Coordinates of N, CA and C in Angstrom, one line a residue:
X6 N 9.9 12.0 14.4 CA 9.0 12.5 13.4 C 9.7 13.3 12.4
X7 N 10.8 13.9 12.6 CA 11.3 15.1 11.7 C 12.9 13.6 11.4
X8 N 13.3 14.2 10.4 CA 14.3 13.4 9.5 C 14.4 14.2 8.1
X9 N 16.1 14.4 8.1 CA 16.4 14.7 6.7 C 16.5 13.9 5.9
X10 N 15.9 12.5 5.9 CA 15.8 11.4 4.7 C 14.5 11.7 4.3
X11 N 14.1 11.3 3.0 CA 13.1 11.1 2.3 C 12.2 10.2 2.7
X12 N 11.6 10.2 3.6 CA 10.4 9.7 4.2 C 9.6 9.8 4.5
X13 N 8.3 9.1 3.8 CA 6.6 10.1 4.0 C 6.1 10.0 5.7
X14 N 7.1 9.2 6.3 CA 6.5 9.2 7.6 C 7.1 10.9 8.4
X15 N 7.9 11.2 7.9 CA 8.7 12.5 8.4 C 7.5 13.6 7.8
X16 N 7.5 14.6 9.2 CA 6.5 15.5 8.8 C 7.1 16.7 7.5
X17 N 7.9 17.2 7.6 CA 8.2 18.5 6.6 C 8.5 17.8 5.1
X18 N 9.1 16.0 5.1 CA 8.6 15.8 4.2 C 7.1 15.6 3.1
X19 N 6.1 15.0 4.0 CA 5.2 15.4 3.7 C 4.2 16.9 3.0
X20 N 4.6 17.2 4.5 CA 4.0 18.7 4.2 C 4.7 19.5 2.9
X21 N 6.0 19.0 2.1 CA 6.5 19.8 1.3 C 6.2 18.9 0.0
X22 N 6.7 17.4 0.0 CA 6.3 16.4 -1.1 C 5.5 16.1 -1.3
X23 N 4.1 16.1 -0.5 CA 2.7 15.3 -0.7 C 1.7 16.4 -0.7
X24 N 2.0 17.4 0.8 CA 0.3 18.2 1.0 C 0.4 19.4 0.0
X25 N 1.9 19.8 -0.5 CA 1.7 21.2 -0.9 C 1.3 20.9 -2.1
X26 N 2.2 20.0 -2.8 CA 1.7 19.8 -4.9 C 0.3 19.4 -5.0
X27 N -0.3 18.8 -3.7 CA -2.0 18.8 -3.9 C -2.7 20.4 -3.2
X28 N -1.9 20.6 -2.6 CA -2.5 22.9 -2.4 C -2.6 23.3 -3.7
X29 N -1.4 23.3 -4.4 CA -1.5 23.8 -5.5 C -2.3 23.5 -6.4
X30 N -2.3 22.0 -6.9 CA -3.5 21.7 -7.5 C -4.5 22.2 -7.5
X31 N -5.1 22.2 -6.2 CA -6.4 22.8 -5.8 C -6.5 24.3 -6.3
X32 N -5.3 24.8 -5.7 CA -5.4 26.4 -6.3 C -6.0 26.5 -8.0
X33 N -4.9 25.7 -8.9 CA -5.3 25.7 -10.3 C -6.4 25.3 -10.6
X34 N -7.2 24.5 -9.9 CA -8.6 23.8 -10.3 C -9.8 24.8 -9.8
X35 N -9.6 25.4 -8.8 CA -10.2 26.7 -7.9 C -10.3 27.8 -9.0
X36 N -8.9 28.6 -9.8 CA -8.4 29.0 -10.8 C -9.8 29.1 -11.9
X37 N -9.7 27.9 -12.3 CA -10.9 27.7 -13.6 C -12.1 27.4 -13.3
X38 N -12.3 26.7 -12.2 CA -13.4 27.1 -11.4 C -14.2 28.4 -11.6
X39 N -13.3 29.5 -11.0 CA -14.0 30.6 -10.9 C -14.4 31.0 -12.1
X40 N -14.2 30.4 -13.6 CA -14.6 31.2 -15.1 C -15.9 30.5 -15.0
X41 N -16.4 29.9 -14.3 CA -18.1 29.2 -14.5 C -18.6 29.6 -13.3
X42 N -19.1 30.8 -13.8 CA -20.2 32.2 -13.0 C -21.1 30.9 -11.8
X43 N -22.2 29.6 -12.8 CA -22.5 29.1 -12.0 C -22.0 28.6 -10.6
X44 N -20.1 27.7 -10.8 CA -19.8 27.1 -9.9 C -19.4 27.4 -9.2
X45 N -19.0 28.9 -9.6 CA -18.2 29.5 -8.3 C -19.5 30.1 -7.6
X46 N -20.6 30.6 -8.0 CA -21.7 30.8 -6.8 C -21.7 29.7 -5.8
X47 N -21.2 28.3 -6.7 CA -21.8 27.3 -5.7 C -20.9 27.6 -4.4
X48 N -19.8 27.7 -5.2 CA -18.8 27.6 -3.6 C -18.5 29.1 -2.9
X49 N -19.6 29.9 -3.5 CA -19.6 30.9 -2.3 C -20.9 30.1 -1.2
X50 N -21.6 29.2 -1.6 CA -22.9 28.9 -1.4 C -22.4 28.3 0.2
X51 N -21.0 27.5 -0.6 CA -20.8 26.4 0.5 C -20.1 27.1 1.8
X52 N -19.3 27.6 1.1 CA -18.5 28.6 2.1 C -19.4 29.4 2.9
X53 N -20.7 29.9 3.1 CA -21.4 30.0 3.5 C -22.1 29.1 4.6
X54 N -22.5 27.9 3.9 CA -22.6 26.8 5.2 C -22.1 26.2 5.8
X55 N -20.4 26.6 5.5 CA -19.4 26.1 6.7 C -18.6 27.3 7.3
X56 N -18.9 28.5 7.1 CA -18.4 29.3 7.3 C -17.6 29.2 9.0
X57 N -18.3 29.3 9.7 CA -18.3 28.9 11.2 C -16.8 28.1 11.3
X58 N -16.6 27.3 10.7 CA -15.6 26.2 10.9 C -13.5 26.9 10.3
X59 N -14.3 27.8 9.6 CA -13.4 28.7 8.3 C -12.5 30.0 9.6
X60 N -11.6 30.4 9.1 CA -11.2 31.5 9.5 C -10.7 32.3 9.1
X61 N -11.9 32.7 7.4 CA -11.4 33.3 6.2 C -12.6 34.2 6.1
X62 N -12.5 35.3 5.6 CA -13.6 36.0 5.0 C -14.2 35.7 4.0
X63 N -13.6 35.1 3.0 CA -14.3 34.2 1.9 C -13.7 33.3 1.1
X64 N -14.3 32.2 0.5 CA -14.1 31.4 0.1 C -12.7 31.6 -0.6
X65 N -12.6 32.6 -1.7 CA -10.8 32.7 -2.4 C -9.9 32.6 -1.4
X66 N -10.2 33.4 -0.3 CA -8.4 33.0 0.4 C -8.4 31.5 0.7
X67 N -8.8 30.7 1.0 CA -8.6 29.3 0.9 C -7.9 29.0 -0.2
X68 N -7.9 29.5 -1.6 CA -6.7 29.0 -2.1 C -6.2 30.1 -2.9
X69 N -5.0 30.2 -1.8 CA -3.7 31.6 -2.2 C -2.9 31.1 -1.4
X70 N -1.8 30.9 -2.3 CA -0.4 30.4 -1.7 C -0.5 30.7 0.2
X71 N -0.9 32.2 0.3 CA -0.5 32.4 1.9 C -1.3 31.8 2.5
X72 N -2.4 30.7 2.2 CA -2.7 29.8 2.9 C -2.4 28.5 3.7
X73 N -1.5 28.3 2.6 CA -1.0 27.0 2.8 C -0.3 27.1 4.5
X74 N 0.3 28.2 4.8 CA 0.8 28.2 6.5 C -0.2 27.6 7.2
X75 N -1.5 28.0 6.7 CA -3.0 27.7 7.7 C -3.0 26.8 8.4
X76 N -2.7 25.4 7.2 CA -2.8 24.3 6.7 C -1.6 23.4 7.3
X77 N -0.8 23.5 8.2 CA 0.1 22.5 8.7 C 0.0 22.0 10.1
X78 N -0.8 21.6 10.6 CA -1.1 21.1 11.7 C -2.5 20.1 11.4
X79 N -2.9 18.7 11.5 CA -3.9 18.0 11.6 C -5.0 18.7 12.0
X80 N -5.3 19.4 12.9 CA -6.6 20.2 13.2 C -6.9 21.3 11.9
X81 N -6.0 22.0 11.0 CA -5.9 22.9 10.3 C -6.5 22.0 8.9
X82 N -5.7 21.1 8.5 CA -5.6 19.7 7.4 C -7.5 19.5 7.7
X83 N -7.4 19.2 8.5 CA -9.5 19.1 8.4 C -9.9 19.7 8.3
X84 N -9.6 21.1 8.2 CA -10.4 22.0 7.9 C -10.5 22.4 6.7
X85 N -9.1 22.3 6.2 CA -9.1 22.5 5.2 C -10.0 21.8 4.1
X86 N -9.4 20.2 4.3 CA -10.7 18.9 4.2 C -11.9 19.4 3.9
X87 N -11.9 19.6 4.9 CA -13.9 20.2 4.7 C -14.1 21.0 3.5
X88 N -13.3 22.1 3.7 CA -13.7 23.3 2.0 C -13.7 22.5 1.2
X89 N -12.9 21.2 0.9 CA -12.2 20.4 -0.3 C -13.7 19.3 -0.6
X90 N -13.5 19.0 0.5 CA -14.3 17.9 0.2 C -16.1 17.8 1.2
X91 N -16.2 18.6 2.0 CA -17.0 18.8 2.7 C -17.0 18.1 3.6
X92 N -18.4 17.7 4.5 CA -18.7 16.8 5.9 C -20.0 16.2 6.0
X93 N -19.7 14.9 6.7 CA -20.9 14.2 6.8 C -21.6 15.5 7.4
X94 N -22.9 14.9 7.5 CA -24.4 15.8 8.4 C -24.6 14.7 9.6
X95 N -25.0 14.9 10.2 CA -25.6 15.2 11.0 C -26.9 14.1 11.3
X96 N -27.3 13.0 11.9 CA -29.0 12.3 11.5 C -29.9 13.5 11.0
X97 N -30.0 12.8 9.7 CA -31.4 13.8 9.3 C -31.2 15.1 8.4
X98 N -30.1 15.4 8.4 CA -29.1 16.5 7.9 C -28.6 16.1 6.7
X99 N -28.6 17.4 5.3 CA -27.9 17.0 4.1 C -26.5 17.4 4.1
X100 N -25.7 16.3 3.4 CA -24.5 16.3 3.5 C -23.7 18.1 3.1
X101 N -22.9 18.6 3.8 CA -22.2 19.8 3.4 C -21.2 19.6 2.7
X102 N -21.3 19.8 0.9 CA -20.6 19.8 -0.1 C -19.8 20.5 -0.6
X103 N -18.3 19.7 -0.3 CA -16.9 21.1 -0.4 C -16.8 21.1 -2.1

């Protein structure tokens, strides 16, 4: 799994070539986000309904560089998922929108 070649199948490649430049992204898009009073309520709203799943006091530390450690393990990566993009519901249940 680990290899000093350039290879998406090697995990530190990944985690440094593929998952971080999209962390960051998110940080800068999170960034301007917060100057629309509405949207960032939204995503205190959400962070709220997934809170349980989180193991942040609020929605900002999810995107601050010292997160990204959070975030290196497949169990962590879903979770992260979730803030990002949210999770099916449930029968009957409305979808939870990251």
């Amino acid at each position: 799994m680990y290899s000093d070649k350039e290879q998406s199948t090697a995990i530190a490649y990944r985690l440094i070539h593929e998952n971080l430049p999209k962390f960051l992204d998110n940080i800068k898009i999170f960034e301007r986000l917060k100057d629309i009073p509405e949207l960032y309520e939204k995503c205190a709203d959400i962070y709220r309904d997934i809170e349980e799943y989180l193991n942040i006091r609020e929605i900002d530390e999810a995107f601050e560089l010292d997160y990204f450690n959070e975030v290196l393990t497949q169990k962590e990566i879903d979770v992260y998922n979730l803030i990002i993009g949210g999770r099916s519901p449930k029968e009957g249940e409305e979808k939870y929108k990251g």
